[in-house]
């Protein structure tokens, strides 16, 4: 249940909500591969944290609006469930 980009199976893991004084609440994600190893994408030293929601994820992936991607959604007890999202 993941998508393929750059020959790696990559999923976004939701790790909770963050807060910034100027922009308010945003959802925090990390990118993980099929072995659940955290990835640094685009050469960033920090995990990818989209602050613009789905539109920023789509821009990050250069995704078509008709493609379906799968994500890992973590709750605050660190359990996770798979869900898919039409971008």
PDB file of C-alpha atoms in Angstrom:
ATOM      1  CA  UNK A   1       0.000   0.000   0.000  1.00  0.00           C
ATOM      2  CA  UNK A   2       2.382   2.652  -1.150  1.00  0.00           C
ATOM      3  CA  UNK A   3       3.448   4.527  -4.210  1.00  0.00           C
ATOM      4  CA  UNK A   4       6.637   4.344  -6.190  1.00  0.00           C
ATOM      5  CA  UNK A   5       8.808   7.359  -6.844  1.00  0.00           C
ATOM      6  CA  UNK A   6      12.492   7.369  -7.753  1.00  0.00           C
ATOM      7  CA  UNK A   7      12.505   3.554  -7.631  1.00  0.00           C
ATOM      8  CA  UNK A   8      11.696   3.537  -3.927  1.00  0.00           C
ATOM      9  CA  UNK A   9       8.421   2.737  -2.246  1.00  0.00           C
ATOM     10  CA  UNK A  10       7.735   5.800  -0.136  1.00  0.00           C
ATOM     11  CA  UNK A  11       4.936   6.494   2.292  1.00  0.00           C
ATOM     12  CA  UNK A  12       4.105   9.569   4.311  1.00  0.00           C
ATOM     13  CA  UNK A  13       3.599   8.918   8.006  1.00  0.00           C
ATOM     14  CA  UNK A  14       1.434  11.376   9.897  1.00  0.00           C
ATOM     15  CA  UNK A  15       3.095  12.077  13.232  1.00  0.00           C
ATOM     16  CA  UNK A  16       0.733  14.619  14.732  1.00  0.00           C
ATOM     17  CA  UNK A  17      -0.154  18.268  14.591  1.00  0.00           C
ATOM     18  CA  UNK A  18       2.406  21.013  14.931  1.00  0.00           C
ATOM     19  CA  UNK A  19       1.910  24.661  15.750  1.00  0.00           C
ATOM     20  CA  UNK A  20       3.664  27.789  14.536  1.00  0.00           C
ATOM     21  CA  UNK A  21       2.819  31.224  15.869  1.00  0.00           C
ATOM     22  CA  UNK A  22       2.513  32.817  12.424  1.00  0.00           C
ATOM     23  CA  UNK A  23       0.854  30.027  10.468  1.00  0.00           C
ATOM     24  CA  UNK A  24      -1.162  28.165  13.090  1.00  0.00           C
ATOM     25  CA  UNK A  25      -1.693  24.430  13.251  1.00  0.00           C
ATOM     26  CA  UNK A  26      -0.344  22.160  10.523  1.00  0.00           C
ATOM     27  CA  UNK A  27      -0.153  18.382  10.140  1.00  0.00           C
ATOM     28  CA  UNK A  28       3.319  16.881  10.457  1.00  0.00           C
ATOM     29  CA  UNK A  29       4.433  14.055   8.191  1.00  0.00           C
ATOM     30  CA  UNK A  30       7.593  12.073   7.732  1.00  0.00           C
ATOM     31  CA  UNK A  31       8.507  10.083   4.652  1.00  0.00           C
ATOM     32  CA  UNK A  32       9.381   6.434   5.168  1.00  0.00           C
ATOM     33  CA  UNK A  33      10.425   3.640   2.852  1.00  0.00           C
ATOM     34  CA  UNK A  34       9.089   0.077   2.831  1.00  0.00           C
ATOM     35  CA  UNK A  35      11.359  -0.794   5.774  1.00  0.00           C
ATOM     36  CA  UNK A  36       9.884   2.102   7.782  1.00  0.00           C
ATOM     37  CA  UNK A  37      13.192   3.956   7.613  1.00  0.00           C
ATOM     38  CA  UNK A  38      12.802   7.719   7.658  1.00  0.00           C
ATOM     39  CA  UNK A  39      13.937   9.334   4.440  1.00  0.00           C
ATOM     40  CA  UNK A  40      15.416  12.744   3.779  1.00  0.00           C
ATOM     41  CA  UNK A  41      13.848  13.753   0.477  1.00  0.00           C
ATOM     42  CA  UNK A  42      15.226  16.335  -1.945  1.00  0.00           C
ATOM     43  CA  UNK A  43      18.452  16.406   0.010  1.00  0.00           C
ATOM     44  CA  UNK A  44      16.809  17.883   3.084  1.00  0.00           C
ATOM     45  CA  UNK A  45      18.380  16.889   6.354  1.00  0.00           C
ATOM     46  CA  UNK A  46      14.990  17.000   8.090  1.00  0.00           C
ATOM     47  CA  UNK A  47      11.983  14.828   7.256  1.00  0.00           C
ATOM     48  CA  UNK A  48       9.525  16.421   4.869  1.00  0.00           C
ATOM     49  CA  UNK A  49       6.880  18.377   6.792  1.00  0.00           C
ATOM     50  CA  UNK A  50       4.140  19.728   4.543  1.00  0.00           C
ATOM     51  CA  UNK A  51       2.557  22.882   5.928  1.00  0.00           C
ATOM     52  CA  UNK A  52       0.288  23.554   2.969  1.00  0.00           C
ATOM     53  CA  UNK A  53      -1.713  20.355   3.157  1.00  0.00           C
ATOM     54  CA  UNK A  54      -2.519  18.220   0.147  1.00  0.00           C
ATOM     55  CA  UNK A  55      -1.561  20.907  -2.366  1.00  0.00           C
ATOM     56  CA  UNK A  56       1.974  21.024  -0.990  1.00  0.00           C
ATOM     57  CA  UNK A  57       2.250  17.236  -1.003  1.00  0.00           C
ATOM     58  CA  UNK A  58       1.063  17.198  -4.613  1.00  0.00           C
ATOM     59  CA  UNK A  59       3.583  19.879  -5.546  1.00  0.00           C
ATOM     60  CA  UNK A  60       6.322  18.015  -3.699  1.00  0.00           C
ATOM     61  CA  UNK A  61       5.587  14.837  -5.632  1.00  0.00           C
ATOM     62  CA  UNK A  62       4.758  16.592  -8.909  1.00  0.00           C
ATOM     63  CA  UNK A  63       1.680  14.398  -8.814  1.00  0.00           C
ATOM     64  CA  UNK A  64      -1.164  14.299 -11.271  1.00  0.00           C
ATOM     65  CA  UNK A  65      -4.535  15.211  -9.802  1.00  0.00           C
ATOM     66  CA  UNK A  66      -5.839  11.793 -10.858  1.00  0.00           C
ATOM     67  CA  UNK A  67      -3.192   9.702  -9.125  1.00  0.00           C
ATOM     68  CA  UNK A  68      -3.989   7.907  -5.916  1.00  0.00           C
ATOM     69  CA  UNK A  69      -1.363   7.661  -3.209  1.00  0.00           C
ATOM     70  CA  UNK A  70      -1.334   5.695   0.003  1.00  0.00           C
ATOM     71  CA  UNK A  71      -0.265   6.991   3.365  1.00  0.00           C
ATOM     72  CA  UNK A  72       0.372   5.656   6.847  1.00  0.00           C
ATOM     73  CA  UNK A  73      -1.733   7.546   9.387  1.00  0.00           C
ATOM     74  CA  UNK A  74      -0.386   7.509  12.934  1.00  0.00           C
ATOM     75  CA  UNK A  75      -2.501   8.367  15.941  1.00  0.00           C
ATOM     76  CA  UNK A  76      -1.109   9.740  19.181  1.00  0.00           C
ATOM     77  CA  UNK A  77      -0.702   6.262  20.712  1.00  0.00           C
ATOM     78  CA  UNK A  78       1.741   5.509  17.875  1.00  0.00           C
ATOM     79  CA  UNK A  79      -0.554   2.890  16.372  1.00  0.00           C
ATOM     80  CA  UNK A  80      -1.070   3.342  12.688  1.00  0.00           C
ATOM     81  CA  UNK A  81      -3.572   2.540  10.006  1.00  0.00           C
ATOM     82  CA  UNK A  82      -3.309   2.641   6.253  1.00  0.00           C
ATOM     83  CA  UNK A  83      -5.461   4.977   4.248  1.00  0.00           C
ATOM     84  CA  UNK A  84      -5.415   6.171   0.687  1.00  0.00           C
ATOM     85  CA  UNK A  85      -5.891   9.691  -0.563  1.00  0.00           C
ATOM     86  CA  UNK A  86      -6.865  10.895  -4.002  1.00  0.00           C
ATOM     87  CA  UNK A  87      -4.626  13.886  -4.663  1.00  0.00           C
TER      88      UNK A  87
END
